[in-house]
Coordinates of C-alpha atoms in Angstrom, one line a residue:
M1 CA 175.7 -46.6 -5.8
Q2 CA 175.6 -47.2 -2.1
P3 CA 178.3 -49.6 -0.7
L4 CA 176.2 -50.7 2.3
R5 CA 172.7 -52.4 2.6
F6 CA 171.4 -53.0 6.1
T7 CA 168.6 -55.5 6.3
G8 CA 167.8 -55.1 9.9
R9 CA 169.8 -58.2 11.0
T10 CA 172.7 -58.3 8.5
L11 CA 174.9 -55.9 6.6
D12 CA 175.5 -56.4 2.9
V13 CA 178.8 -54.9 1.9
L14 CA 179.9 -54.3 -1.7
D15 CA 183.4 -55.9 -1.9
Q16 CA 185.3 -52.9 -3.3
T17 CA 188.5 -54.9 -3.8
L18 CA 186.8 -56.7 -6.7
L19 CA 185.5 -53.6 -8.5
P20 CA 185.2 -52.7 -11.4
E21 CA 185.5 -56.3 -12.8
Q22 CA 183.0 -57.9 -10.4
E23 CA 180.1 -56.5 -8.4
V24 CA 180.0 -58.9 -5.4
W25 CA 178.0 -58.3 -2.3
E26 CA 179.1 -60.0 0.9
T27 CA 176.6 -60.6 3.8
C28 CA 177.9 -59.9 7.3
D29 CA 175.8 -61.5 9.9
T30 CA 178.2 -61.1 12.8
Y31 CA 180.1 -58.2 14.1
E32 CA 183.4 -60.1 13.5
L33 CA 182.6 -60.3 9.8
V34 CA 181.9 -56.6 9.7
A35 CA 185.3 -56.0 11.4
E36 CA 187.0 -58.2 8.9
A37 CA 185.3 -56.3 6.0
I38 CA 186.8 -53.1 7.2
E39 CA 190.3 -54.6 7.8
K40 CA 190.4 -56.2 4.4
M41 CA 189.2 -53.0 2.7
K42 CA 186.1 -54.5 1.3
V43 CA 184.5 -51.4 2.7
R44 CA 186.7 -48.3 2.8
G45 CA 186.5 -44.5 2.9
A46 CA 186.3 -42.7 6.3
P47 CA 182.6 -41.9 6.4
A48 CA 181.7 -45.4 5.1
I49 CA 183.9 -47.0 7.7
G50 CA 182.1 -45.0 10.5
A51 CA 178.7 -46.1 9.3
T52 CA 179.9 -49.7 8.9
A53 CA 181.2 -49.8 12.4
A54 CA 177.9 -48.5 13.7
Y55 CA 176.1 -51.3 11.9
G56 CA 178.6 -53.8 13.2
I57 CA 177.6 -52.7 16.7
A58 CA 173.9 -53.0 15.8
I59 CA 174.5 -56.6 14.5
G60 CA 176.5 -57.4 17.6
A61 CA 173.7 -56.1 19.8
Q62 CA 171.4 -58.6 18.3
Q63 CA 173.9 -61.5 18.7
G64 CA 174.0 -61.0 22.4
L65 CA 170.3 -60.9 23.2
E66 CA 170.4 -64.1 25.3
L67 CA 172.8 -62.5 27.8
S68 CA 171.8 -61.0 31.2
K69 CA 171.9 -57.2 31.5
G70 CA 175.3 -57.0 33.1
E71 CA 176.8 -59.6 30.7
Y72 CA 175.2 -57.7 27.8
L73 CA 176.7 -54.4 28.6
S74 CA 180.2 -55.9 29.0
Y75 CA 179.7 -57.8 25.8
L76 CA 178.7 -54.6 23.9
E77 CA 181.9 -53.0 25.2
G78 CA 183.9 -55.9 23.7
V79 CA 182.1 -55.4 20.4
C80 CA 183.1 -51.7 20.3
E81 CA 186.7 -52.6 21.2
R82 CA 186.9 -55.1 18.4
L83 CA 185.6 -52.7 15.8
A84 CA 187.9 -49.9 17.1
K85 CA 190.9 -52.1 16.3
T86 CA 190.1 -52.5 12.6
R87 CA 191.9 -49.4 11.2
P88 CA 193.8 -46.6 13.2
T89 CA 193.8 -43.5 11.0
A90 CA 190.2 -42.7 10.0
V91 CA 188.7 -40.7 12.9
N92 CA 185.1 -41.4 11.6
L93 CA 185.5 -44.9 12.9
F94 CA 186.1 -43.7 16.4
W95 CA 183.6 -41.0 16.2
A96 CA 180.8 -43.5 15.3
I97 CA 181.9 -45.9 18.1
K98 CA 182.0 -43.1 20.6
R99 CA 178.5 -42.0 19.6
M100 CA 177.2 -45.6 20.0
R101 CA 179.0 -46.0 23.3
G102 CA 177.3 -42.8 24.5
L103 CA 173.9 -44.1 23.5
I104 CA 174.5 -47.4 25.3
S105 CA 175.7 -45.6 28.5
E106 CA 172.8 -43.2 28.5
N107 CA 170.3 -46.1 28.2
A108 CA 171.9 -48.8 30.3
D109 CA 168.8 -49.0 32.4
L110 CA 166.7 -50.4 29.6
D111 CA 166.2 -54.1 29.1
V112 CA 168.3 -55.9 26.6
E113 CA 165.8 -56.0 23.7
D114 CA 164.9 -52.3 24.0
L115 CA 168.5 -51.3 24.1
A116 CA 169.2 -53.3 21.0
K117 CA 166.4 -51.6 19.2
L118 CA 167.8 -48.2 20.1
I119 CA 171.3 -49.2 18.9
I120 CA 169.8 -50.3 15.5
G121 CA 168.0 -47.0 15.2
E122 CA 171.1 -45.0 16.0
A123 CA 173.1 -46.9 13.3
N124 CA 170.4 -46.1 10.7
L125 CA 170.5 -42.4 11.8
I126 CA 174.2 -42.2 11.4
A127 CA 173.9 -43.6 7.8
E128 CA 171.0 -41.2 7.0
E129 CA 172.9 -38.2 8.3
D130 CA 175.9 -39.1 6.2
V131 CA 173.9 -38.7 3.0
R132 CA 172.3 -35.5 4.0
L133 CA 175.6 -33.9 5.2
N134 CA 177.4 -35.0 2.1
K135 CA 174.9 -33.1 0.0
Q136 CA 175.3 -30.1 2.2
M137 CA 179.0 -30.3 1.7
G138 CA 178.5 -30.4 -2.1
Q139 CA 176.6 -27.1 -1.9
H140 CA 179.2 -25.5 0.3
G141 CA 181.9 -26.5 -2.2
L142 CA 180.1 -25.1 -5.3
P143 CA 181.6 -21.5 -5.0
Y144 CA 185.1 -23.1 -5.4
I145 CA 184.3 -24.9 -8.7
P146 CA 184.4 -22.6 -11.7
E147 CA 182.7 -23.2 -15.0
N148 CA 184.6 -25.7 -17.2
A149 CA 186.9 -26.6 -14.3
R150 CA 189.6 -29.3 -14.9
I151 CA 189.8 -31.0 -11.5
L152 CA 192.5 -33.4 -10.2
T153 CA 191.5 -35.7 -7.4
H154 CA 193.1 -38.6 -5.5
C155 CA 191.8 -41.9 -4.2
N156 CA 188.1 -42.4 -4.0
T157 CA 185.8 -40.0 -2.2
G158 CA 182.4 -40.7 -3.8
S159 CA 179.4 -42.8 -2.9
L160 CA 181.6 -45.8 -2.5
A161 CA 183.6 -44.1 0.3
T162 CA 180.5 -42.9 2.1
V163 CA 176.9 -44.1 2.6
D164 CA 176.0 -42.2 -0.6
Y165 CA 176.9 -39.1 -2.7
G166 CA 180.5 -38.5 -1.5
T167 CA 182.8 -35.9 0.0
A168 CA 185.2 -34.5 -2.6
L169 CA 183.4 -36.3 -5.3
G170 CA 180.2 -35.0 -3.8
V171 CA 181.4 -31.5 -4.5
I172 CA 182.3 -32.6 -8.0
R173 CA 178.8 -34.1 -8.4
A174 CA 177.2 -30.9 -7.1
A175 CA 179.1 -28.9 -9.7
H176 CA 178.1 -31.4 -12.5
E177 CA 174.4 -31.2 -11.4
A178 CA 174.7 -27.4 -11.5
G179 CA 175.8 -27.6 -15.1
R180 CA 179.4 -26.4 -14.5
N181 CA 180.7 -28.7 -17.3
V182 CA 183.6 -30.1 -15.1
T183 CA 186.1 -32.7 -16.2
V184 CA 188.2 -34.8 -13.8
Y185 CA 191.6 -36.3 -13.8
A186 CA 191.7 -39.3 -11.4
D187 CA 195.0 -40.3 -9.9
E188 CA 195.2 -44.1 -10.1
T189 CA 196.2 -44.1 -6.4
R190 CA 198.7 -46.9 -5.8
P191 CA 198.8 -49.4 -4.4
Y192 CA 195.1 -50.2 -4.1
L193 CA 194.2 -48.2 -7.3
Q194 CA 191.1 -46.7 -5.8
G195 CA 191.2 -43.8 -8.3
A196 CA 191.5 -46.1 -11.4
R197 CA 189.1 -48.7 -10.1
L198 CA 186.5 -46.8 -8.1
T199 CA 186.6 -43.1 -8.9
A200 CA 186.7 -43.7 -12.6
F201 CA 183.9 -46.3 -12.2
E202 CA 181.7 -43.9 -10.3
L203 CA 182.2 -40.9 -12.5
H204 CA 181.8 -42.9 -15.7
R205 CA 178.5 -44.3 -14.5
D206 CA 177.4 -40.7 -13.8
N207 CA 178.5 -39.4 -17.2
I208 CA 181.0 -37.0 -15.7
P209 CA 184.1 -36.9 -18.0
V210 CA 187.0 -38.6 -16.3
T211 CA 190.5 -39.5 -17.4
V212 CA 192.8 -41.8 -15.3
V213 CA 196.4 -40.7 -14.8
T214 CA 199.2 -42.3 -12.9
D215 CA 200.1 -40.7 -9.6
S216 CA 203.5 -39.6 -11.0
M217 CA 201.8 -37.6 -13.8
A218 CA 200.3 -34.9 -11.6
G219 CA 203.3 -32.6 -11.8
Y220 CA 203.3 -32.8 -15.6
L221 CA 199.6 -32.0 -15.8
M222 CA 200.1 -28.9 -13.6
Q223 CA 203.2 -27.8 -15.5
Q224 CA 201.3 -28.0 -18.7
G225 CA 198.4 -25.9 -17.4
M226 CA 195.9 -28.7 -17.5
V227 CA 194.6 -28.5 -13.9
D228 CA 192.5 -25.7 -12.5
L229 CA 192.1 -27.1 -8.9
V230 CA 192.8 -30.1 -6.8
I231 CA 190.1 -31.5 -4.4
V232 CA 190.6 -34.5 -2.1
G233 CA 189.0 -36.1 0.9
A234 CA 190.4 -36.7 4.4
D235 CA 190.4 -39.4 7.0
R236 CA 191.3 -37.1 9.9
I237 CA 191.7 -33.4 10.2
T238 CA 193.3 -31.9 13.3
A239 CA 192.4 -28.8 15.2
N240 CA 194.8 -26.7 13.2
G241 CA 193.6 -27.9 9.8
D242 CA 196.3 -30.5 9.0
A243 CA 194.7 -33.3 7.0
A244 CA 195.5 -37.0 6.8
N245 CA 194.5 -38.6 3.5
K246 CA 195.4 -41.5 1.3
I247 CA 199.2 -41.7 0.7
G248 CA 200.2 -39.4 -2.2
T249 CA 198.0 -36.5 -1.1
Y250 CA 200.8 -34.5 0.5
S251 CA 202.8 -34.7 -2.8
L252 CA 199.8 -33.2 -4.7
A253 CA 199.5 -30.4 -2.2
V254 CA 203.2 -29.5 -2.6
L255 CA 202.9 -29.5 -6.4
A256 CA 199.7 -27.5 -6.3
K257 CA 201.4 -24.9 -4.1
H258 CA 204.4 -24.6 -6.5
H259 CA 202.1 -24.1 -9.5
G260 CA 199.7 -21.7 -7.8
I261 CA 196.8 -24.1 -8.0
P262 CA 194.0 -24.1 -5.4
F263 CA 194.1 -27.2 -3.1
Y264 CA 190.8 -28.1 -1.4
V265 CA 190.0 -30.8 1.2
A266 CA 186.3 -31.9 1.5
A267 CA 185.2 -33.8 4.6
P268 CA 182.3 -34.0 7.1
M269 CA 182.7 -32.5 10.6
S270 CA 182.9 -36.0 11.9
T271 CA 186.3 -36.2 10.3
V272 CA 187.6 -33.2 12.3
D273 CA 189.4 -34.4 15.5
Y274 CA 189.7 -31.4 17.8
E275 CA 191.4 -33.5 20.4
L276 CA 194.6 -33.6 18.2
E277 CA 196.3 -30.2 17.9
T278 CA 198.4 -31.0 14.8
G279 CA 198.9 -33.7 12.2
A280 CA 202.1 -34.8 13.9
S281 CA 199.9 -36.7 16.4
I282 CA 197.9 -38.7 13.8
E283 CA 198.7 -42.4 13.8
I284 CA 199.5 -43.5 10.3
E285 CA 198.4 -47.0 9.4
Q286 CA 201.2 -49.2 8.2
R287 CA 199.8 -51.9 5.9
S288 CA 201.4 -55.1 4.5
S289 CA 204.3 -54.6 2.0
D290 CA 202.6 -57.4 -0.1
E291 CA 199.9 -55.0 -1.1
V292 CA 202.7 -53.0 -2.9
V293 CA 204.8 -55.9 -4.1
F294 CA 202.0 -57.8 -5.6
I295 CA 199.5 -56.5 -8.2
G296 CA 196.7 -58.9 -9.2
G297 CA 198.5 -61.7 -7.5
K298 CA 201.7 -61.1 -9.6
R299 CA 204.9 -60.2 -7.9
M300 CA 206.3 -56.9 -9.3
A301 CA 209.5 -56.7 -7.2
P302 CA 212.3 -59.2 -6.8
E303 CA 211.9 -61.9 -4.2
G304 CA 213.3 -60.8 -0.9
V305 CA 212.9 -57.1 -1.6
P306 CA 210.5 -55.4 0.9
A307 CA 208.2 -52.4 0.3
L308 CA 207.0 -49.6 2.5
H309 CA 203.3 -49.1 2.8
P310 CA 202.1 -46.2 4.9
A311 CA 198.5 -46.0 3.9
F312 CA 198.2 -42.2 4.6
D313 CA 200.2 -39.0 4.7
V314 CA 199.5 -35.7 6.3
T315 CA 199.1 -32.4 4.4
P316 CA 200.0 -29.4 6.6
H317 CA 197.3 -26.7 6.8
E318 CA 199.6 -24.1 5.2
L319 CA 199.2 -26.0 1.8
I320 CA 195.4 -26.1 2.0
T321 CA 193.4 -23.4 0.3
A322 CA 190.2 -24.3 2.0
I323 CA 188.6 -27.1 4.0
I324 CA 185.0 -27.7 2.9
T325 CA 182.6 -29.3 5.4
D326 CA 178.9 -29.8 5.9
Q327 CA 178.9 -26.8 8.2
G328 CA 180.7 -24.5 5.7
A329 CA 184.2 -23.9 4.4
V330 CA 187.3 -22.6 6.2
E331 CA 189.7 -20.7 4.0
S332 CA 193.4 -20.7 4.8
P333 CA 192.7 -23.0 7.8
D334 CA 194.5 -22.7 11.1
T335 CA 193.6 -23.3 14.7
E336 CA 191.6 -20.1 15.1
R337 CA 189.6 -20.5 12.0
M338 CA 188.9 -24.2 12.5
A339 CA 187.6 -23.4 16.0
K340 CA 184.8 -21.4 14.5
L341 CA 183.3 -24.5 13.0
K342 CA 182.8 -26.2 16.5

């Protein structure tokens, strides 16, 4: 299922904080509402965030049509700035905004209405490309998924995290469609439970066998010989192949290395940030401790006790067996091998 529906003037966003209990669509008719949907994680997943930001700019472009040309261009820059402040780690957000800014700059001589039409068209193109590239990624990942594979994954990397199909789950979907008879263990992924709520929801709907496990069970599963490979997504990959992903991913990579289990990262090329040399330069989003302390509105820790909540961690490239992209896969990634994808 697709998490976004653009009507031409508004963006309907599937509120993922309410899944799987409720399927609620929220209509965003201003760029500010689009920004808030990203900040509040109603829409999430790096590729989906990028497409959503592009649509936010498209909506903003239509809000400012009454402005003069000079005012309009300044206003559009303000729209881009607002959307860029929503979440700091996922590079797809900044990739999409940079692409939209480039389009605006290259066509600044057009009148306001024609420029707005171009912006809308570019946002639609970004969304369409995402689906196509995800399916390409799935095919590039197929050689790494053996028959009857038992796969461990983390967070949600499926159609809900993209415009459609998925990144790591896209590879799993491709294997399922190819008749590989795969089964999946989905880490629940605290504190937002994207694995339990979203990944299990998607796979169950697609009739792909899935079992939810707590994050702390991963080592046990590997020790018992119950996992053949791990595949996860990424929110930013640096020039040397270090990968930032949902908090808990690094722990899985360390466990997989210890048990001799392949560890794969699947992400589109828009997630690769060649401007950062290593993962040490990635800004890690620090979210509210309330998202850890409260579950379903109920306090799970004593009053006055805080909680840490880094939303992501970074997996060093040395722990990654291969990075799977829409342009192909890079085995044993490092700076030299990653550069060949440029």
